[in-house]
Tab-separated table of C-alpha atoms in Angstrom:
chain	number	residue	atom	x	y	z
A	1	MET	CA	266.965	85.913	189.711
A	2	ALA	CA	268.686	87.388	186.670
A	3	ALA	CA	266.932	90.050	184.591
A	4	SER	CA	267.038	87.615	181.678
A	5	ASP	CA	264.319	85.453	183.285
A	6	LYS	CA	261.563	87.945	182.898
A	7	VAL	CA	259.389	88.395	179.838
A	8	GLN	CA	259.429	91.781	178.160
A	9	GLU	CA	256.709	92.834	175.758
A	10	LEU	CA	257.508	94.816	172.652
A	11	HIS	CA	254.863	96.114	170.219
A	12	VAL	CA	255.560	96.803	166.567
A	13	TYR	CA	253.447	97.739	163.554
A	14	GLU	CA	254.505	96.408	160.158
A	15	MET	CA	253.235	98.509	157.272
A	16	ASN	CA	253.473	97.877	153.569
A	17	GLU	CA	253.528	101.372	152.081
A	18	ARG	CA	254.019	99.930	148.583
A	19	ASP	CA	257.326	101.698	148.051
A	20	ARG	CA	259.751	98.813	148.547
A	21	GLY	CA	258.772	96.611	145.604
A	22	SER	CA	257.266	94.207	148.111
A	23	PRO	CA	256.026	91.544	148.121
A	24	ALA	CA	257.591	89.718	145.187
A	25	TYR	CA	255.206	86.849	144.561
A	26	LEU	CA	257.222	84.135	142.783
A	27	ARG	CA	254.681	81.778	141.291
A	28	LEU	CA	257.220	78.979	140.876
A	29	SER	CA	254.507	76.352	141.195
A	30	GLN	CA	253.290	77.616	137.827
A	31	LYS	CA	249.712	76.949	138.937
A	32	PRO	CA	246.888	79.460	138.800
A	33	VAL	CA	246.007	78.840	142.456
A	34	ASN	CA	248.470	79.592	145.259
A	35	SER	CA	250.347	76.301	145.575
A	36	LEU	CA	253.350	74.693	147.226
A	37	GLY	CA	256.310	75.954	145.234
A	38	ASP	CA	255.328	79.613	145.402
A	39	ILE	CA	257.779	81.756	147.331
A	40	VAL	CA	257.170	85.314	148.508
A	41	PRO	CA	260.207	87.433	149.486
A	42	PHE	CA	259.121	90.620	151.227
A	43	SER	CA	260.319	93.692	153.071
A	44	ASN	CA	258.116	96.263	154.831
A	45	LYS	CA	258.533	99.183	157.211
A	46	ILE	CA	258.154	98.819	160.949
A	47	TYR	CA	257.024	101.448	163.448
A	48	ARG	CA	256.908	101.521	167.219
A	49	GLY	CA	253.602	100.282	168.676
A	50	ASP	CA	252.310	103.812	169.282
A	51	LEU	CA	252.987	104.592	165.606
A	52	GLU	CA	255.057	107.631	166.561
A	53	LYS	CA	258.521	106.394	165.590
A	54	ARG	CA	259.940	104.679	162.567
A	55	ILE	CA	262.133	101.819	163.710
A	56	GLY	CA	263.254	99.929	160.651
A	57	ILE	CA	262.144	97.139	158.366
A	58	THR	CA	261.170	93.517	158.129
A	59	ALA	CA	263.055	91.367	155.614
A	60	GLY	CA	262.636	87.737	154.664
A	61	MET	CA	260.356	85.350	152.900
A	62	CYS	CA	257.137	83.425	153.067
A	63	ILE	CA	256.959	79.912	151.677
A	64	LEU	CA	253.466	79.053	150.485
A	65	ILE	CA	252.502	75.769	152.079
A	66	GLU	CA	248.838	75.280	151.348
A	67	HIS	CA	245.859	77.149	150.030
A	68	LYS	CA	242.846	76.831	152.328
A	69	PRO	CA	239.780	77.337	150.165
A	70	GLU	CA	237.330	76.792	153.023
A	71	LEU	CA	239.013	79.583	154.963
A	72	LYS	CA	239.576	81.712	151.852
A	73	GLY	CA	243.232	82.041	152.686
A	74	ASP	CA	246.669	80.468	152.758
A	75	ARG	CA	249.182	78.920	155.115
A	76	TYR	CA	252.756	80.138	154.727
A	77	GLU	CA	255.934	79.211	156.558
A	78	ALA	CA	257.576	82.542	157.281
A	79	ILE	CA	261.270	83.114	157.932
A	80	PHE	CA	262.216	86.741	158.443
A	81	SER	CA	263.863	89.338	160.620
A	82	PHE	CA	262.852	92.621	162.226
A	83	TYR	CA	265.549	95.298	161.997
A	84	PHE	CA	265.811	97.896	164.750
A	85	GLY	CA	268.590	100.146	163.380
A	86	ASP	CA	271.653	100.273	165.612
A	87	TYR	CA	269.855	98.277	168.300
A	88	GLY	CA	270.160	95.062	166.274
A	89	HIS	CA	267.678	92.572	164.872
A	90	ILE	CA	265.264	89.809	165.902
A	91	ALA	CA	264.978	86.664	163.743
A	92	VAL	CA	261.704	84.714	163.668
A	93	GLN	CA	260.257	81.610	162.063
A	94	GLY	CA	256.811	80.128	162.057
A	95	PRO	CA	253.320	80.118	160.587
A	96	TYR	CA	251.750	82.988	158.727
A	97	LEU	CA	248.076	82.264	158.146
A	98	THR	CA	246.347	84.877	156.079
A	99	TYR	CA	243.033	84.066	157.776
A	100	GLN	CA	243.925	84.164	161.492
A	101	ASP	CA	246.453	85.255	164.117
A	102	SER	CA	249.471	83.075	164.818
A	103	TYR	CA	252.535	82.796	167.031
A	104	LEU	CA	256.019	82.590	165.519
A	105	ALA	CA	259.186	81.424	167.255
A	106	ILE	CA	261.888	83.910	168.077
A	107	THR	CA	264.978	82.102	166.850
A	108	GLY	CA	267.572	84.659	167.873
A	109	GLY	CA	268.836	88.189	167.568
A	110	SER	CA	271.826	90.489	167.480
A	111	GLY	CA	272.900	93.666	169.260
A	112	ILE	CA	270.651	94.313	172.267
A	113	PHE	CA	268.645	91.258	171.192
A	114	GLU	CA	271.652	88.910	171.251
A	115	GLY	CA	270.645	85.668	172.959
A	116	VAL	CA	266.923	86.435	172.831
A	117	SER	CA	264.301	83.701	173.007
A	118	GLY	CA	260.531	83.597	173.160
A	119	GLN	CA	257.635	84.029	170.763
A	120	VAL	CA	255.833	86.753	168.880
A	121	LYS	CA	252.138	87.066	168.174
A	122	LEU	CA	251.229	88.104	164.653
A	123	HIS	CA	247.911	89.891	164.294
A	124	GLN	CA	246.882	90.853	160.812
A	125	ILE	CA	244.814	94.025	160.582
A	126	VAL	CA	244.486	94.584	156.846
A	127	PHE	CA	245.782	91.773	154.646
A	128	PRO	CA	248.558	92.105	153.586
A	129	PHE	CA	249.319	95.763	154.355
A	130	LYS	CA	249.076	96.244	158.101
A	131	LEU	CA	250.168	93.843	160.812
A	132	PHE	CA	250.548	94.253	164.564
A	133	TYR	CA	253.107	92.217	166.486
A	134	THR	CA	253.462	91.581	170.190
A	135	PHE	CA	256.879	90.177	171.098
A	136	TYR	CA	257.306	88.194	174.322
A	137	LEU	CA	261.077	88.431	174.764
A	138	LYS	CA	263.234	86.507	177.210
A	139	GLY	CA	266.943	86.299	177.848
A	140	ILE	CA	267.913	89.909	177.204
A	141	GLY	CA	268.592	93.002	179.267
A	142	GLU	CA	266.120	95.816	179.835
A	143	LEU	CA	264.777	97.186	176.599
A	144	PRO	CA	265.597	100.839	175.946
A	145	GLU	CA	262.887	103.373	176.758
A	146	GLU	CA	262.781	104.469	173.167
A	147	LEU	CA	261.321	101.137	172.048
A	148	LEU	CA	258.696	100.912	174.776
A	149	CYS	CA	255.313	102.592	174.507
A	150	LYS	CA	251.625	102.375	175.110
A	151	PRO	CA	250.557	100.790	171.834
A	152	VAL	CA	247.759	102.078	169.658
A	153	ASP	CA	244.984	99.494	169.488
A	154	PRO	CA	244.989	97.824	166.092
A	155	HIS	CA	242.155	98.812	163.742
A	156	PRO	CA	241.945	99.028	159.967
A	157	ALA	CA	242.519	102.779	159.757
A	158	VAL	CA	245.767	102.881	161.752
A	159	GLU	CA	248.540	104.903	160.141
A	160	ALA	CA	251.939	106.023	161.332
A	161	VAL	CA	252.003	109.703	162.315
A	162	PRO	CA	253.170	111.873	159.416
A	163	ALA	CA	256.491	112.721	161.101
A	164	ALA	CA	257.290	109.022	161.497
A	165	LYS	CA	256.334	108.315	157.904
A	166	ALA	CA	258.649	111.123	156.866
A	167	CYS	CA	261.374	109.758	159.188
A	168	GLU	CA	261.942	113.152	160.776
A	169	PRO	CA	264.766	112.979	163.347
A	170	HIS	CA	262.487	113.112	166.415
A	171	ALA	CA	260.146	110.519	164.869
A	172	ALA	CA	262.682	107.837	164.002
A	173	ILE	CA	265.265	105.933	165.983
A	174	ALA	CA	268.912	106.736	165.264
A	175	SER	CA	270.125	104.947	162.142
A	176	PHE	CA	266.727	103.331	161.630
A	177	THR	CA	267.045	100.514	159.101
A	178	ASN	CA	265.718	101.430	155.686
B	1	MET	CA	275.711	90.308	181.813
B	2	ALA	CA	278.964	88.589	181.034
B	3	SER	CA	278.928	89.239	177.363
B	4	THR	CA	278.587	92.614	175.774
B	5	THR	CA	279.341	93.151	172.168
B	6	SER	CA	280.262	96.448	170.684
B	7	LEU	CA	277.505	98.161	168.790
B	8	LYS	CA	279.780	100.662	167.127
B	9	PRO	CA	279.092	100.967	163.427
B	10	ILE	CA	281.584	98.915	161.526
B	11	PRO	CA	283.544	100.814	158.876
B	12	SER	CA	282.630	99.747	155.357
B	13	ILE	CA	284.982	97.401	153.668
B	14	ASN	CA	286.810	98.687	150.619
B	15	LEU	CA	285.630	96.393	147.898
B	16	PRO	CA	287.001	96.363	144.370
B	17	SER	CA	284.698	98.699	142.505
B	18	GLN	CA	284.146	96.412	139.507
B	19	SER	CA	283.024	93.822	141.974
B	20	HIS	CA	279.526	92.735	142.516
B	21	ARG	CA	277.660	92.946	139.303
B	22	ALA	CA	280.489	91.515	137.177
B	23	LEU	CA	281.153	88.679	139.595
B	24	ALA	CA	277.501	87.938	140.145
B	25	SER	CA	276.822	87.639	136.444
B	26	ASN	CA	279.680	85.180	136.089
B	27	PHE	CA	277.913	82.943	138.533
B	28	SER	CA	274.581	82.570	136.787
B	29	TYR	CA	274.318	78.851	136.537
B	30	SER	CA	272.937	77.830	133.222
B	31	LYS	CA	272.508	74.059	133.490
B	32	PRO	CA	268.884	73.057	133.519
B	33	PHE	CA	267.921	70.915	136.471
B	34	PRO	CA	265.388	68.182	135.855
B	35	PHE	CA	263.333	68.569	138.965
B	36	HIS	CA	259.877	67.249	139.730
B	37	GLY	CA	258.932	67.582	136.090
B	38	LEU	CA	259.539	71.335	136.098
B	39	ASN	CA	261.992	72.525	133.511
B	40	LEU	CA	264.148	74.930	135.448
B	41	SER	CA	266.305	76.093	132.557
B	42	TRP	CA	264.992	79.573	133.221
B	43	VAL	CA	267.514	80.080	135.959
B	44	THR	CA	269.914	81.624	133.460
B	45	GLU	CA	270.578	85.311	133.014
B	46	THR	CA	268.660	85.275	129.746
B	47	SER	CA	265.452	84.056	131.218
B	48	SER	CA	262.719	82.663	129.070
B	49	PHE	CA	260.572	81.999	132.070
B	50	THR	CA	257.324	83.860	131.782
B	51	SER	CA	255.929	84.706	135.106
B	52	SER	CA	252.226	84.632	135.574
B	53	ARG	CA	252.818	86.930	138.498
B	54	SER	CA	250.004	89.447	138.473
B	55	SER	CA	250.191	92.848	140.055
B	56	ASN	CA	247.497	91.934	142.537
B	57	PRO	CA	248.170	88.335	143.437
B	58	PHE	CA	246.465	88.333	146.788
B	59	THR	CA	242.778	87.751	147.114
B	60	THR	CA	241.315	89.783	149.921
B	61	THR	CA	240.139	87.471	152.605
B	62	ALA	CA	237.781	87.741	155.461
B	63	PHE	CA	239.621	86.675	158.542
B	64	PHE	CA	238.763	85.795	162.089
B	65	PHE	CA	241.200	85.244	164.901
B	66	ASN	CA	241.377	82.792	167.720
B	67	LYS	CA	242.979	84.005	170.893
B	68	PHE	CA	245.569	81.475	171.919
B	69	LYS	CA	246.255	81.286	175.603
B	70	GLN	CA	249.955	80.619	175.949
B	71	GLU	CA	251.313	79.327	179.212
B	72	ALA	CA	254.835	80.479	180.045
B	73	ALA	CA	257.196	77.526	180.421
B	74	PRO	CA	259.314	77.436	183.557
B	75	HIS	CA	262.646	79.075	182.822
B	76	THR	CA	265.721	76.831	182.965
B	77	PRO	CA	268.795	79.029	183.233
B	78	LYS	CA	271.385	78.429	180.516
B	79	PRO	CA	275.111	78.759	181.212
B	80	THR	CA	276.108	82.245	180.128
B	81	LYS	CA	279.771	81.614	179.326
B	82	VAL	CA	280.619	82.946	175.868
B	83	GLN	CA	282.957	80.963	173.626
B	84	GLU	CA	284.503	82.492	170.559
B	85	LEU	CA	284.822	80.373	167.454
B	86	HIS	CA	286.566	81.626	164.331
B	87	VAL	CA	286.072	80.184	160.878
B	88	TYR	CA	286.889	81.087	157.306
B	89	GLU	CA	284.358	80.579	154.509
B	90	MET	CA	286.005	80.225	151.108
B	91	ASN	CA	284.403	79.998	147.689
B	92	GLU	CA	286.852	77.919	145.688
B	93	ARG	CA	284.535	77.936	142.655
B	94	ASP	CA	284.183	74.174	142.648
B	95	ARG	CA	280.723	73.819	144.220
B	96	SER	CA	278.718	75.603	141.493
B	97	SER	CA	278.015	78.316	144.011
B	98	PRO	CA	276.383	80.745	144.217
B	99	ALA	CA	273.300	80.099	142.085
B	100	VAL	CA	271.968	83.569	141.350
B	101	LEU	CA	268.266	83.139	140.602
B	102	LYS	CA	267.128	86.381	138.997
B	103	LEU	CA	263.486	85.627	139.741
B	104	SER	CA	262.647	89.318	139.957
B	105	GLN	CA	263.373	89.402	136.225
B	106	LYS	CA	264.785	92.890	136.603
B	107	PRO	CA	268.238	93.914	135.389
B	108	VAL	CA	269.162	95.397	138.789
B	109	ASN	CA	269.339	93.228	141.914
B	110	SER	CA	265.767	93.390	143.230
B	111	LEU	CA	263.413	91.827	145.772
B	112	GLY	CA	262.536	88.445	144.311
B	113	ASP	CA	266.097	87.391	143.506
B	114	LEU	CA	267.229	84.349	145.469
B	115	VAL	CA	270.771	83.106	145.900
B	116	PRO	CA	271.270	79.558	147.204
B	117	PHE	CA	274.906	78.928	148.026
B	118	THR	CA	277.412	76.557	149.561
B	119	ASN	CA	281.097	77.159	150.253
B	120	LYS	CA	283.951	75.455	152.065
B	121	LEU	CA	284.637	76.080	155.709
B	122	TYR	CA	288.070	76.101	157.373
B	123	SER	CA	289.144	76.535	160.977
B	124	GLY	CA	290.191	80.043	161.955
B	125	ASP	CA	293.865	79.112	161.951
B	126	LEU	CA	293.388	77.913	158.368
B	127	GLN	CA	295.018	74.618	159.241
B	128	LYS	CA	291.981	72.345	158.950
B	129	ARG	CA	289.092	71.882	156.607
B	130	VAL	CA	286.020	71.546	158.812
B	131	GLY	CA	283.151	71.442	156.386
B	132	ILE	CA	280.809	73.675	154.419
B	133	THR	CA	278.230	76.415	154.608
B	134	ALA	CA	274.836	75.780	153.014
B	135	GLY	CA	271.765	77.939	152.647
B	136	LEU	CA	270.064	80.836	151.001
B	137	CYS	CA	270.395	84.580	150.584
B	138	VAL	CA	267.153	86.465	149.877
B	139	LEU	CA	267.858	89.740	148.069
B	140	ILE	CA	265.979	92.445	149.947
B	141	GLN	CA	267.145	95.624	148.274
B	142	HIS	CA	269.890	97.099	146.198
B	143	VAL	CA	271.659	99.942	148.030
B	144	PRO	CA	273.016	102.186	145.273
B	145	GLU	CA	274.697	104.694	147.575
B	146	LYS	CA	276.800	101.870	149.025
B	147	LYS	CA	277.269	100.131	145.678
B	148	GLY	CA	275.983	96.945	147.230
B	149	ASP	CA	273.003	94.937	148.379
B	150	ARG	CA	271.106	93.879	151.473
B	151	TYR	CA	270.264	90.199	151.756
B	152	GLU	CA	268.428	88.239	154.423
B	153	ALA	CA	270.651	85.174	154.891
B	154	ILE	CA	269.458	81.845	156.282
B	155	TYR	CA	272.086	79.115	156.383
B	156	SER	CA	274.118	76.634	158.351
B	157	PHE	CA	277.757	75.915	159.065
B	158	TYR	CA	278.613	72.206	158.982
B	159	PHE	CA	281.415	70.834	161.138
B	160	GLY	CA	281.527	67.143	160.157
B	161	ASP	CA	280.939	64.781	163.056
B	162	TYR	CA	280.827	67.695	165.490
B	163	GLY	CA	277.447	68.900	164.217
B	164	HIS	CA	276.235	72.176	162.764
B	165	LEU	CA	275.285	75.768	163.615
B	166	SER	CA	272.314	77.555	162.031
B	167	VAL	CA	272.168	81.311	161.568
B	168	GLN	CA	269.780	83.958	160.293
B	169	GLY	CA	270.290	87.643	159.686
B	170	PRO	CA	271.605	90.411	157.476
B	171	TYR	CA	274.233	89.979	154.805
B	172	LEU	CA	275.275	93.379	153.521
B	173	THR	CA	277.750	93.176	150.687
B	174	TYR	CA	279.218	96.563	151.666
B	175	GLU	CA	279.854	96.196	155.408
B	176	ASP	CA	280.208	93.784	158.339
B	177	SER	CA	277.099	92.537	160.086
B	178	TYR	CA	275.924	90.390	162.991
B	179	LEU	CA	273.661	87.407	162.408
B	180	ALA	CA	271.668	85.509	165.030
B	181	VAL	CA	272.730	81.985	165.977
B	182	THR	CA	269.385	80.225	165.851
B	183	GLY	CA	270.512	76.789	166.998
B	184	GLY	CA	272.725	73.817	166.357
B	185	SER	CA	273.209	70.083	166.577
B	186	GLY	CA	275.837	67.723	167.969
B	187	ILE	CA	278.271	69.626	170.176
B	188	PHE	CA	276.387	72.788	169.184
B	189	GLU	CA	273.020	71.551	170.436
B	190	GLY	CA	271.340	74.348	172.377
B	191	ALA	CA	273.701	76.986	171.002
B	192	TYR	CA	272.580	80.594	170.960
B	193	GLY	CA	274.214	83.972	170.558
B	194	GLN	CA	275.406	85.911	167.556
B	195	VAL	CA	278.068	85.732	164.880
B	196	LYS	CA	279.998	88.560	163.268
B	197	LEU	CA	280.350	88.328	159.505
B	198	HIS	CA	283.379	90.077	158.071
B	199	GLN	CA	283.753	90.035	154.332
B	200	ILE	CA	287.337	90.035	153.118
B	201	VAL	CA	286.961	89.620	149.361
B	202	PHE	CA	283.413	89.790	147.976
B	203	PRO	CA	282.058	87.118	147.604
B	204	MET	CA	284.972	84.693	147.807
B	205	LYS	CA	286.415	84.978	151.320
B	206	LEU	CA	284.575	85.671	154.561
B	207	TYR	CA	285.720	85.533	158.172
B	208	TYR	CA	283.303	84.748	160.984
B	209	THR	CA	283.561	85.207	164.737
B	210	PHE	CA	280.917	83.243	166.625
B	211	TYR	CA	280.001	84.316	170.171
B	212	LEU	CA	278.431	81.074	171.385
B	213	LYS	CA	276.469	80.454	174.549
B	214	GLY	CA	274.634	77.460	175.905
B	215	ILE	CA	277.111	74.755	174.890
B	216	GLY	CA	279.951	72.809	176.471
B	217	ASP	CA	283.633	73.548	175.910
B	218	LEU	CA	284.567	73.504	172.250
B	219	PRO	CA	287.213	70.993	171.147
B	220	ALA	CA	290.777	72.258	170.890
B	221	GLU	CA	290.843	71.313	167.237
B	222	LEU	CA	288.456	74.188	166.472
B	223	LEU	CA	290.170	76.717	168.711
B	224	GLY	CA	293.558	77.293	167.068
B	225	LYS	CA	294.931	80.844	167.089
B	226	PRO	CA	293.061	82.510	164.212
B	227	VAL	CA	294.911	84.017	161.263
B	228	PRO	CA	293.993	87.722	161.047
B	229	PRO	CA	291.818	88.280	157.961
B	230	SER	CA	293.469	89.848	154.899
B	231	PRO	CA	292.810	89.572	151.168
B	232	ALA	CA	295.645	87.112	150.543
B	233	VAL	CA	294.711	84.547	153.229
B	234	GLU	CA	294.622	80.974	152.011
B	235	PRO	CA	294.115	77.657	153.805
B	236	SER	CA	297.183	75.518	154.349
B	237	ALA	CA	298.003	73.144	151.510
B	238	ALA	CA	297.096	70.157	153.688
B	239	ALA	CA	293.726	71.691	154.537
B	240	LYS	CA	292.930	72.456	150.910
B	241	ALA	CA	293.892	68.922	149.964
B	242	THR	CA	291.855	67.595	152.928
B	243	GLU	CA	294.710	65.414	154.051
B	244	PRO	CA	293.945	63.555	157.301
B	245	HIS	CA	295.997	65.946	159.433
B	246	GLY	CA	294.516	68.898	157.541
B	247	SER	CA	290.876	68.111	158.236
B	248	ILE	CA	288.524	67.144	161.045
B	249	PRO	CA	286.977	63.659	161.183
B	250	ASN	CA	284.362	63.209	158.440
B	251	PHE	CA	284.526	66.900	157.530
B	252	THR	CA	281.366	67.847	155.671
B	253	ASN	CA	281.776	68.015	151.915
């Protein structure tokens, strides 16, 4: 059958290096506890799953839905995109639970990701600075070699290699989103 | 695959240099909205809203994770024919849009600023009023070297009785971009693909080219020969006046 039937996995690390003014916690509920009404726009850096290449950024927002005192965390509804430089972007929507992993819906994409469908698993390593995503992508052509890798296993001390952090030419995709 | 879209970088649009900041400040909407008991008069440029936003708002949490076993659903092939749909989005300054919410409370456009908006939508041949756009732009970052901003845009295009299309993706005030078509209703139910956003006059006139898959043939009414975008384009008088022959049935307003 067509190549678009198969599922392709893509691994990405999202890192908040605290140099993008993110997140912007808008306490619009005006309550001392995280409450419905609070909105959190954010934008972080993303690296390839082996942490050797800078790819781009995430950009979007989290809508605080409910504080979960018994779980010492919060439920957000997240709507954001992953930007892969000239390759295009992937748009997602779904739950972000600060206390456990979740799956978000892939709502679409552009460029090489045009027409994409599927879901993405969000795994939080260090709240809210380091997250590891596994995309299960359908409906697109073969992903370029440059985006595929053997991912580094998530653990709290993971860091992008210095060359990728510095966005040196060999450690970043062409026109990586910044 | 049948459809390939060019990934060549799109040349930046020449925007009037006075542009963004002056225009944006004109659009700060100063009427207070009574809303769920919250006084929202702080949405003006001169904000008296005091944020209790602390520098460390997140409590560190212990977390555990459940492994969810996801079963792959059987794949039903979608038709891969691509249909192009052209529309013009026009801000005629009569919908109180945009509402620039300077929630970052910084003088420069910054993460935290939100911009809900709604404009009028016309068919690509500018002969018919079809409806409106409606949604939100989330300011992500100011891009000083391009004299513009990056937004994450989440909004819909409403086509009256025909239904709507929802999109999500980048809005860059300084160059064209492609957004994802995330879905639709009515004749657009099941739609997927991407849409090219071309800004003609920031932020008053935009031209969109949808590359739609997964839907039936679009009605002829929406497929007139598009007028090539240029700064002086205007809808026909009948379309602006939403006369019956200048609009689609129950165009969204």
